[in-house]
Amino acid sequence: MYSLATQLASRMRAIMEVENEIAAFKSKDVDDKAVLDLEQKRSELINSSTRDELFVIKTVMKVGRGERGYRFHAGSDEIEIIKLPIELNEHELMQKYSYYLVHKTESELANSIEFYTAVTEELKEGMEILKL
């Protein structure tokens, strides 16, 4: 599974890049057509993936979410990421975080990625942890 994750690193980076462009356009109040085109591109990147690829992408996201600590500050939208010590290797992390995803269908995996708002943050952290 880790070898597939290394092969999918460029696709995960492409998803993050498109999401960053969407966020930049939304903050600049660019016309909706440009944002819709980018959202369509992001959707195509996700939905053109096989079930196994979606499974790995979602696992990387779960690693990024689960292996970091988070501190929320009262009265602020700021979230501080705390880098906790990681005791498992890359293969063990992939196995640990994919355990319950085995039962998900392709469409469930695609929807859980496509309609989730913290994809970039979790992919970035997961890829950093897994050294992808």
PDB file of C-alpha atoms in Angstrom, residues 49-128:
ATOM      1  CA  SER A  49      -9.116   7.511  -9.358  1.00  0.00           C
ATOM      2  CA  THR A  50      -9.685   3.812  -8.829  1.00  0.00           C
ATOM      3  CA  ARG A  51     -11.046   2.473  -5.552  1.00  0.00           C
ATOM      4  CA  ASP A  52      -7.550   1.388  -4.501  1.00  0.00           C
ATOM      5  CA  GLU A  53      -6.165   4.850  -5.234  1.00  0.00           C
ATOM      6  CA  LEU A  54      -8.985   6.536  -3.301  1.00  0.00           C
ATOM      7  CA  PHE A  55      -8.379   4.084  -0.455  1.00  0.00           C
ATOM      8  CA  VAL A  56      -4.719   5.125  -0.282  1.00  0.00           C
ATOM      9  CA  ILE A  57      -5.462   8.864  -0.579  1.00  0.00           C
ATOM     10  CA  LYS A  58      -8.021   8.652   2.239  1.00  0.00           C
ATOM     11  CA  THR A  59      -5.557   6.649   4.354  1.00  0.00           C
ATOM     12  CA  VAL A  60      -2.892   9.342   3.891  1.00  0.00           C
ATOM     13  CA  MET A  61      -5.470  11.929   4.983  1.00  0.00           C
ATOM     14  CA  LYS A  62      -6.298   9.889   8.090  1.00  0.00           C
ATOM     15  CA  VAL A  63      -2.588   9.610   8.942  1.00  0.00           C
ATOM     16  CA  GLY A  64      -2.315  13.396   8.645  1.00  0.00           C
ATOM     17  CA  ARG A  65      -5.295  13.911  10.931  1.00  0.00           C
ATOM     18  CA  GLY A  66      -4.549  11.208  13.477  1.00  0.00           C
ATOM     19  CA  GLU A  67      -0.805  11.544  14.010  1.00  0.00           C
ATOM     20  CA  ARG A  68      -0.839  15.244  14.860  1.00  0.00           C
ATOM     21  CA  GLY A  69      -2.084  17.074  17.887  1.00  0.00           C
ATOM     22  CA  TYR A  70      -4.213  20.186  17.578  1.00  0.00           C
ATOM     23  CA  ARG A  71      -4.628  23.137  19.898  1.00  0.00           C
ATOM     24  CA  PHE A  72      -7.635  25.393  19.434  1.00  0.00           C
ATOM     25  CA  HIS A  73      -7.426  28.956  20.746  1.00  0.00           C
ATOM     26  CA  ALA A  74     -10.520  30.471  22.354  1.00  0.00           C
ATOM     27  CA  GLY A  75     -12.003  33.376  20.450  1.00  0.00           C
ATOM     28  CA  SER A  76      -9.924  32.637  17.379  1.00  0.00           C
ATOM     29  CA  ASP A  77     -10.219  30.539  14.239  1.00  0.00           C
ATOM     30  CA  GLU A  78      -6.540  29.690  14.529  1.00  0.00           C
ATOM     31  CA  ILE A  79      -5.595  26.046  15.005  1.00  0.00           C
ATOM     32  CA  GLU A  80      -2.092  25.187  16.118  1.00  0.00           C
ATOM     33  CA  ILE A  81      -0.675  21.891  14.832  1.00  0.00           C
ATOM     34  CA  ILE A  82       1.445  20.046  17.367  1.00  0.00           C
ATOM     35  CA  LYS A  83       3.966  17.590  15.932  1.00  0.00           C
ATOM     36  CA  LEU A  84       3.813  14.565  18.209  1.00  0.00           C
ATOM     37  CA  PRO A  85       6.496  11.862  18.251  1.00  0.00           C
ATOM     38  CA  ILE A  86       5.670   9.072  15.789  1.00  0.00           C
ATOM     39  CA  GLU A  87       6.614   5.563  16.842  1.00  0.00           C
ATOM     40  CA  LEU A  88       5.352   3.533  13.861  1.00  0.00           C
ATOM     41  CA  ASN A  89       7.006   3.277  10.457  1.00  0.00           C
ATOM     42  CA  GLU A  90       5.284   4.281   7.217  1.00  0.00           C
ATOM     43  CA  HIS A  91       3.931   0.809   6.451  1.00  0.00           C
ATOM     44  CA  GLU A  92       2.534   0.352   9.959  1.00  0.00           C
ATOM     45  CA  LEU A  93       0.874   3.779   9.849  1.00  0.00           C
ATOM     46  CA  MET A  94      -0.776   2.983   6.508  1.00  0.00           C
ATOM     47  CA  GLN A  95      -2.045  -0.327   7.879  1.00  0.00           C
ATOM     48  CA  LYS A  96      -3.300   1.245  11.119  1.00  0.00           C
ATOM     49  CA  TYR A  97      -5.260   4.051   9.459  1.00  0.00           C
ATOM     50  CA  SER A  98      -6.686   1.973   6.618  1.00  0.00           C
ATOM     51  CA  TYR A  99      -8.232  -0.648   8.882  1.00  0.00           C
ATOM     52  CA  TYR A 100     -11.853   0.559   8.761  1.00  0.00           C
ATOM     53  CA  LEU A 101     -11.667   1.970   5.241  1.00  0.00           C
ATOM     54  CA  VAL A 102     -11.578  -1.536   3.751  1.00  0.00           C
ATOM     55  CA  HIS A 103     -15.367  -1.707   3.872  1.00  0.00           C
ATOM     56  CA  LYS A 104     -15.945   1.576   2.010  1.00  0.00           C
ATOM     57  CA  THR A 105     -17.107   1.529  -1.601  1.00  0.00           C
ATOM     58  CA  GLU A 106     -15.458   3.563  -4.339  1.00  0.00           C
ATOM     59  CA  SER A 107     -18.220   6.174  -4.284  1.00  0.00           C
ATOM     60  CA  GLU A 108     -18.109   6.464  -0.480  1.00  0.00           C
ATOM     61  CA  LEU A 109     -14.359   7.039  -0.592  1.00  0.00           C
ATOM     62  CA  ALA A 110     -14.639   9.558  -3.441  1.00  0.00           C
ATOM     63  CA  ASN A 111     -17.409  11.487  -1.667  1.00  0.00           C
ATOM     64  CA  SER A 112     -15.525  11.499   1.631  1.00  0.00           C
ATOM     65  CA  ILE A 113     -12.603  13.178  -0.134  1.00  0.00           C
ATOM     66  CA  GLU A 114     -14.507  15.419  -2.535  1.00  0.00           C
ATOM     67  CA  PHE A 115     -16.892  16.945   0.005  1.00  0.00           C
ATOM     68  CA  TYR A 116     -14.466  17.245   2.924  1.00  0.00           C
ATOM     69  CA  THR A 117     -13.131  20.711   3.684  1.00  0.00           C
ATOM     70  CA  ALA A 118      -9.739  19.895   5.240  1.00  0.00           C
ATOM     71  CA  VAL A 119      -8.320  17.713   2.461  1.00  0.00           C
ATOM     72  CA  THR A 120      -5.258  19.868   1.791  1.00  0.00           C
ATOM     73  CA  GLU A 121      -4.273  20.177   5.446  1.00  0.00           C
ATOM     74  CA  GLU A 122      -4.630  16.468   6.122  1.00  0.00           C
ATOM     75  CA  LEU A 123      -2.917  15.387   2.900  1.00  0.00           C
ATOM     76  CA  LYS A 124      -0.036  17.775   3.554  1.00  0.00           C
ATOM     77  CA  GLU A 125       0.490  16.476   7.088  1.00  0.00           C
ATOM     78  CA  GLY A 126      -0.001  12.844   6.046  1.00  0.00           C
ATOM     79  CA  MET A 127       2.481  13.151   3.196  1.00  0.00           C
ATOM     80  CA  GLU A 128       5.000  14.795   5.505  1.00  0.00           C
TER      81      GLU A 128
END
